[in-house]
Amino acid sequence: MAVVLHWVLGLAILGMFGVGVYMTDLPFSPWRVKLYNWHKWAGVTILALSIWRLVWRLTHRPPALPQVIVLGMPAWQTRAYHATHYAMYALFFTVPLIGWAYSSAAGFPIVWFGQIPLPDMLPVDKEFAALIKPLHQISAFALVGLAGLHTAAALKHQLIDRDGLMQRMLPGRG
């Protein structure tokens, strides 16, 4: 389950980021409205999957890193490994929650998949919406940046160190 959630969330976040960057530069049109709604639905879905992932992680501890990897990593890499994971988990929640707060404050309700109206997180306040909108963008860029760092570290372990670390999260292993 951890592997499935890892890859589903990873791919969903990257796809969501791409759509988010693309849609912000579009002129107002039915296509842009459709993309914004899809973006909000996907954001709520990512939030739900992130909750599931966190609960899974808290109730199913991952196996310890193999000793050969632990002994081969300098202390700063171990600290960076943990810090990156904690920061990504925080951003898994921060990005969609700020997006939801922005949508509520801007007066654009979220109707999940066009069927389930979700409660507004905040009352309509256009000035506050303008203040938090950049926080959604900055946190999304931070999450994708950390995902890039995470990917680079995994590739370093796979291609340079050849220590087998990446095997832990590959689909179809075992």
PDB file of C-alpha atoms in Angstrom:
ATOM      1  CA  MET A   1       0.000   0.000   0.000  1.00  0.00           C
ATOM      2  CA  ALA A   2       2.839   2.419   0.810  1.00  0.00           C
ATOM      3  CA  VAL A   3       4.322   1.898  -2.656  1.00  0.00           C
ATOM      4  CA  VAL A   4       0.956   2.451  -4.369  1.00  0.00           C
ATOM      5  CA  LEU A   5       0.259   5.632  -2.392  1.00  0.00           C
ATOM      6  CA  HIS A   6       3.812   6.871  -3.034  1.00  0.00           C
ATOM      7  CA  TRP A   7       3.488   6.602  -6.815  1.00  0.00           C
ATOM      8  CA  VAL A   8      -0.157   7.649  -7.111  1.00  0.00           C
ATOM      9  CA  LEU A   9       0.445  10.774  -5.031  1.00  0.00           C
ATOM     10  CA  GLY A  10       3.739  11.525  -6.752  1.00  0.00           C
ATOM     11  CA  LEU A  11       2.231  11.346 -10.223  1.00  0.00           C
ATOM     12  CA  ALA A  12      -0.947  13.176  -9.156  1.00  0.00           C
ATOM     13  CA  ILE A  13       1.028  16.022  -7.589  1.00  0.00           C
ATOM     14  CA  LEU A  14       3.239  16.435 -10.657  1.00  0.00           C
ATOM     15  CA  GLY A  15       0.216  16.353 -12.964  1.00  0.00           C
ATOM     16  CA  MET A  16      -1.656  18.785 -10.740  1.00  0.00           C
ATOM     17  CA  PHE A  17       1.306  21.143 -10.712  1.00  0.00           C
ATOM     18  CA  GLY A  18       1.519  21.090 -14.503  1.00  0.00           C
ATOM     19  CA  VAL A  19      -2.190  21.813 -14.868  1.00  0.00           C
ATOM     20  CA  GLY A  20      -1.956  24.572 -12.253  1.00  0.00           C
ATOM     21  CA  VAL A  21       0.873  26.339 -14.058  1.00  0.00           C
ATOM     22  CA  TYR A  22      -0.837  25.919 -17.430  1.00  0.00           C
ATOM     23  CA  MET A  23      -4.296  27.096 -16.389  1.00  0.00           C
ATOM     24  CA  THR A  24      -3.205  30.323 -14.700  1.00  0.00           C
ATOM     25  CA  ASP A  25      -2.094  31.846 -18.013  1.00  0.00           C
ATOM     26  CA  LEU A  26      -5.229  30.970 -19.950  1.00  0.00           C
ATOM     27  CA  PRO A  27      -7.721  33.680 -20.882  1.00  0.00           C
ATOM     28  CA  PHE A  28     -11.133  33.395 -19.266  1.00  0.00           C
ATOM     29  CA  SER A  29     -13.049  30.686 -21.103  1.00  0.00           C
ATOM     30  CA  PRO A  30     -15.152  27.578 -20.455  1.00  0.00           C
ATOM     31  CA  TRP A  31     -11.926  25.530 -20.799  1.00  0.00           C
ATOM     32  CA  ARG A  32     -10.216  27.567 -18.054  1.00  0.00           C
ATOM     33  CA  VAL A  33     -13.251  27.218 -15.753  1.00  0.00           C
ATOM     34  CA  LYS A  34     -13.277  23.458 -16.400  1.00  0.00           C
ATOM     35  CA  LEU A  35      -9.539  23.207 -15.578  1.00  0.00           C
ATOM     36  CA  TYR A  36      -9.949  25.214 -12.365  1.00  0.00           C
ATOM     37  CA  ASN A  37     -12.782  22.943 -11.250  1.00  0.00           C
ATOM     38  CA  TRP A  38     -10.781  19.839 -12.161  1.00  0.00           C
ATOM     39  CA  HIS A  39      -7.793  21.311 -10.283  1.00  0.00           C
ATOM     40  CA  LYS A  40      -9.928  21.790  -7.161  1.00  0.00           C
ATOM     41  CA  TRP A  41     -11.386  18.275  -7.388  1.00  0.00           C
ATOM     42  CA  ALA A  42      -7.927  16.795  -7.816  1.00  0.00           C
ATOM     43  CA  GLY A  43      -6.635  18.904  -4.914  1.00  0.00           C
ATOM     44  CA  VAL A  44      -9.306  17.552  -2.582  1.00  0.00           C
ATOM     45  CA  THR A  45      -8.572  14.031  -3.806  1.00  0.00           C
ATOM     46  CA  ILE A  46      -4.849  14.528  -3.178  1.00  0.00           C
ATOM     47  CA  LEU A  47      -5.678  15.814   0.299  1.00  0.00           C
ATOM     48  CA  ALA A  48      -7.780  12.695   1.003  1.00  0.00           C
ATOM     49  CA  LEU A  49      -5.015  10.424  -0.334  1.00  0.00           C
ATOM     50  CA  SER A  50      -2.463  12.301   1.777  1.00  0.00           C
ATOM     51  CA  ILE A  51      -4.535  11.667   4.891  1.00  0.00           C
ATOM     52  CA  TRP A  52      -4.726   7.992   3.950  1.00  0.00           C
ATOM     53  CA  ARG A  53      -0.960   7.924   3.338  1.00  0.00           C
ATOM     54  CA  LEU A  54      -0.189   9.565   6.675  1.00  0.00           C
ATOM     55  CA  VAL A  55      -2.499   7.204   8.561  1.00  0.00           C
ATOM     56  CA  TRP A  56      -0.914   4.249   6.744  1.00  0.00           C
ATOM     57  CA  ARG A  57       2.561   5.523   7.566  1.00  0.00           C
ATOM     58  CA  LEU A  58       1.714   6.028  11.249  1.00  0.00           C
ATOM     59  CA  THR A  59       0.171   2.560  11.563  1.00  0.00           C
ATOM     60  CA  HIS A  60       2.631   0.681   9.313  1.00  0.00           C
ATOM     61  CA  ARG A  61       6.196   1.663  10.056  1.00  0.00           C
ATOM     62  CA  PRO A  62       8.466   1.365   7.036  1.00  0.00           C
ATOM     63  CA  PRO A  63      11.368  -1.061   7.300  1.00  0.00           C
ATOM     64  CA  ALA A  64      14.598   0.465   8.528  1.00  0.00           C
ATOM     65  CA  LEU A  65      17.140   1.436   5.931  1.00  0.00           C
ATOM     66  CA  PRO A  66      19.614  -1.374   5.315  1.00  0.00           C
ATOM     67  CA  GLN A  67      22.808  -0.982   7.342  1.00  0.00           C
ATOM     68  CA  VAL A  68      24.968  -0.823   4.223  1.00  0.00           C
ATOM     69  CA  ILE A  69      23.044   2.298   3.159  1.00  0.00           C
ATOM     70  CA  VAL A  70      23.008   3.871   6.636  1.00  0.00           C
ATOM     71  CA  LEU A  71      26.750   3.359   7.033  1.00  0.00           C
ATOM     72  CA  GLY A  72      27.457   4.651   3.523  1.00  0.00           C
ATOM     73  CA  MET A  73      25.538   7.922   3.911  1.00  0.00           C
ATOM     74  CA  PRO A  74      27.195  10.944   5.500  1.00  0.00           C
ATOM     75  CA  ALA A  75      25.274  12.421   8.435  1.00  0.00           C
ATOM     76  CA  TRP A  76      24.187  15.440   6.393  1.00  0.00           C
ATOM     77  CA  GLN A  77      22.534  13.140   3.824  1.00  0.00           C
ATOM     78  CA  THR A  78      20.653  11.306   6.549  1.00  0.00           C
ATOM     79  CA  ARG A  79      19.441  14.632   7.972  1.00  0.00           C
ATOM     80  CA  ALA A  80      18.482  15.851   4.485  1.00  0.00           C
ATOM     81  CA  TYR A  81      16.634  12.575   3.840  1.00  0.00           C
ATOM     82  CA  HIS A  82      14.521  13.002   6.982  1.00  0.00           C
ATOM     83  CA  ALA A  83      14.011  16.753   6.566  1.00  0.00           C
ATOM     84  CA  THR A  84      12.897  16.345   2.958  1.00  0.00           C
ATOM     85  CA  HIS A  85      10.383  13.658   3.865  1.00  0.00           C
ATOM     86  CA  TYR A  86       8.934  15.689   6.762  1.00  0.00           C
ATOM     87  CA  ALA A  87       8.714  18.804   4.604  1.00  0.00           C
ATOM     88  CA  MET A  88       7.005  16.921   1.783  1.00  0.00           C
ATOM     89  CA  TYR A  89       4.461  15.433   4.184  1.00  0.00           C
ATOM     90  CA  ALA A  90       3.742  18.921   5.559  1.00  0.00           C
ATOM     91  CA  LEU A  91       3.301  20.271   2.036  1.00  0.00           C
ATOM     92  CA  PHE A  92       1.024  17.361   1.046  1.00  0.00           C
ATOM     93  CA  PHE A  93      -1.464  19.045   3.384  1.00  0.00           C
ATOM     94  CA  THR A  94      -0.423  22.688   3.146  1.00  0.00           C
ATOM     95  CA  VAL A  95      -0.809  23.037  -0.629  1.00  0.00           C
ATOM     96  CA  PRO A  96      -4.395  21.731  -0.955  1.00  0.00           C
ATOM     97  CA  LEU A  97      -5.563  23.346   2.298  1.00  0.00           C
ATOM     98  CA  ILE A  98      -4.305  26.771   1.228  1.00  0.00           C
ATOM     99  CA  GLY A  99      -5.917  26.202  -2.170  1.00  0.00           C
ATOM    100  CA  TRP A 100      -9.203  25.348  -0.480  1.00  0.00           C
ATOM    101  CA  ALA A 101      -8.905  28.387   1.790  1.00  0.00           C
ATOM    102  CA  TYR A 102      -8.158  30.600  -1.204  1.00  0.00           C
ATOM    103  CA  SER A 103     -11.102  29.222  -3.174  1.00  0.00           C
ATOM    104  CA  SER A 104     -13.425  29.818  -0.216  1.00  0.00           C
ATOM    105  CA  ALA A 105     -12.149  33.327   0.487  1.00  0.00           C
ATOM    106  CA  ALA A 106     -12.391  34.220  -3.215  1.00  0.00           C
ATOM    107  CA  GLY A 107     -16.033  33.092  -3.252  1.00  0.00           C
ATOM    108  CA  PHE A 108     -15.563  30.040  -5.484  1.00  0.00           C
ATOM    109  CA  PRO A 109     -17.096  27.026  -3.737  1.00  0.00           C
ATOM    110  CA  ILE A 110     -15.719  23.550  -4.285  1.00  0.00           C
ATOM    111  CA  VAL A 111     -18.180  20.962  -5.549  1.00  0.00           C
ATOM    112  CA  TRP A 112     -16.168  17.739  -5.558  1.00  0.00           C
ATOM    113  CA  PHE A 113     -16.522  16.031  -8.955  1.00  0.00           C
ATOM    114  CA  GLY A 114     -19.403  18.417  -9.621  1.00  0.00           C
ATOM    115  CA  GLN A 115     -21.582  16.407  -7.211  1.00  0.00           C
ATOM    116  CA  ILE A 116     -20.559  16.888  -3.571  1.00  0.00           C
ATOM    117  CA  PRO A 117     -20.545  20.466  -2.265  1.00  0.00           C
ATOM    118  CA  LEU A 118     -17.766  20.918   0.282  1.00  0.00           C
ATOM    119  CA  PRO A 119     -18.031  23.432   3.099  1.00  0.00           C
ATOM    120  CA  ASP A 120     -16.269  26.743   2.690  1.00  0.00           C
ATOM    121  CA  MET A 121     -13.167  26.876   4.808  1.00  0.00           C
ATOM    122  CA  LEU A 122     -13.372  30.661   5.189  1.00  0.00           C
ATOM    123  CA  PRO A 123     -15.986  33.351   4.634  1.00  0.00           C
ATOM    124  CA  VAL A 124     -15.719  35.313   1.385  1.00  0.00           C
ATOM    125  CA  ASP A 125     -13.008  37.949   1.781  1.00  0.00           C
ATOM    126  CA  LYS A 126     -11.469  38.995  -1.532  1.00  0.00           C
ATOM    127  CA  GLU A 127      -8.634  40.926   0.147  1.00  0.00           C
ATOM    128  CA  PHE A 128      -7.624  37.905   2.239  1.00  0.00           C
ATOM    129  CA  ALA A 129      -7.915  35.691  -0.844  1.00  0.00           C
ATOM    130  CA  ALA A 130      -5.446  37.947  -2.657  1.00  0.00           C
ATOM    131  CA  LEU A 131      -3.048  37.617   0.288  1.00  0.00           C
ATOM    132  CA  ILE A 132      -3.104  33.821   0.448  1.00  0.00           C
ATOM    133  CA  LYS A 133      -3.164  33.072  -3.289  1.00  0.00           C
ATOM    134  CA  PRO A 134       0.632  33.477  -3.591  1.00  0.00           C
ATOM    135  CA  LEU A 135       1.080  31.120  -0.614  1.00  0.00           C
ATOM    136  CA  HIS A 136      -0.661  28.371  -2.576  1.00  0.00           C
ATOM    137  CA  GLN A 137       1.646  28.953  -5.524  1.00  0.00           C
ATOM    138  CA  ILE A 138       4.813  29.194  -3.419  1.00  0.00           C
ATOM    139  CA  SER A 139       3.981  26.060  -1.436  1.00  0.00           C
ATOM    140  CA  ALA A 140       3.185  24.161  -4.661  1.00  0.00           C
ATOM    141  CA  PHE A 141       6.540  25.172  -6.156  1.00  0.00           C
ATOM    142  CA  ALA A 142       8.250  24.181  -2.895  1.00  0.00           C
ATOM    143  CA  LEU A 143       6.576  20.753  -2.966  1.00  0.00           C
ATOM    144  CA  VAL A 144       7.600  20.130  -6.580  1.00  0.00           C
ATOM    145  CA  GLY A 145      11.120  21.350  -5.794  1.00  0.00           C
ATOM    146  CA  LEU A 146      11.387  18.917  -2.904  1.00  0.00           C
ATOM    147  CA  ALA A 147       9.969  16.146  -5.090  1.00  0.00           C
ATOM    148  CA  GLY A 148      12.709  16.937  -7.598  1.00  0.00           C
ATOM    149  CA  LEU A 149      15.333  16.737  -4.840  1.00  0.00           C
ATOM    150  CA  HIS A 150      13.788  13.458  -3.669  1.00  0.00           C
ATOM    151  CA  THR A 151      13.936  12.086  -7.222  1.00  0.00           C
ATOM    152  CA  ALA A 152      17.526  13.240  -7.695  1.00  0.00           C
ATOM    153  CA  ALA A 153      18.549  11.536  -4.450  1.00  0.00           C
ATOM    154  CA  ALA A 154      16.826   8.304  -5.485  1.00  0.00           C
ATOM    155  CA  LEU A 155      18.561   8.398  -8.870  1.00  0.00           C
ATOM    156  CA  LYS A 156      21.918   9.065  -7.168  1.00  0.00           C
ATOM    157  CA  HIS A 157      21.412   5.977  -5.028  1.00  0.00           C
ATOM    158  CA  GLN A 158      20.385   3.950  -8.075  1.00  0.00           C
ATOM    159  CA  LEU A 159      22.925   5.126 -10.647  1.00  0.00           C
ATOM    160  CA  ILE A 160      25.953   6.246  -8.638  1.00  0.00           C
ATOM    161  CA  ASP A 161      25.882   4.456  -5.284  1.00  0.00           C
ATOM    162  CA  ARG A 162      24.178   1.345  -6.717  1.00  0.00           C
ATOM    163  CA  ASP A 163      23.075   0.475  -3.190  1.00  0.00           C
ATOM    164  CA  GLY A 164      19.589  -0.816  -3.964  1.00  0.00           C
ATOM    165  CA  LEU A 165      17.769   1.887  -2.010  1.00  0.00           C
ATOM    166  CA  MET A 166      15.378   2.646  -4.837  1.00  0.00           C
ATOM    167  CA  GLN A 167      14.213  -0.983  -4.943  1.00  0.00           C
ATOM    168  CA  ARG A 168      12.182  -0.313  -1.787  1.00  0.00           C
ATOM    169  CA  MET A 169       9.685   1.854  -3.646  1.00  0.00           C
ATOM    170  CA  LEU A 170       9.583   0.329  -7.119  1.00  0.00           C
ATOM    171  CA  PRO A 171       6.229  -1.086  -8.229  1.00  0.00           C
ATOM    172  CA  GLY A 172       6.096  -4.869  -8.527  1.00  0.00           C
ATOM    173  CA  ARG A 173       9.000  -5.526  -6.180  1.00  0.00           C
ATOM    174  CA  GLY A 174       9.127  -8.588  -3.984  1.00  0.00           C
TER     175      GLY A 174
END
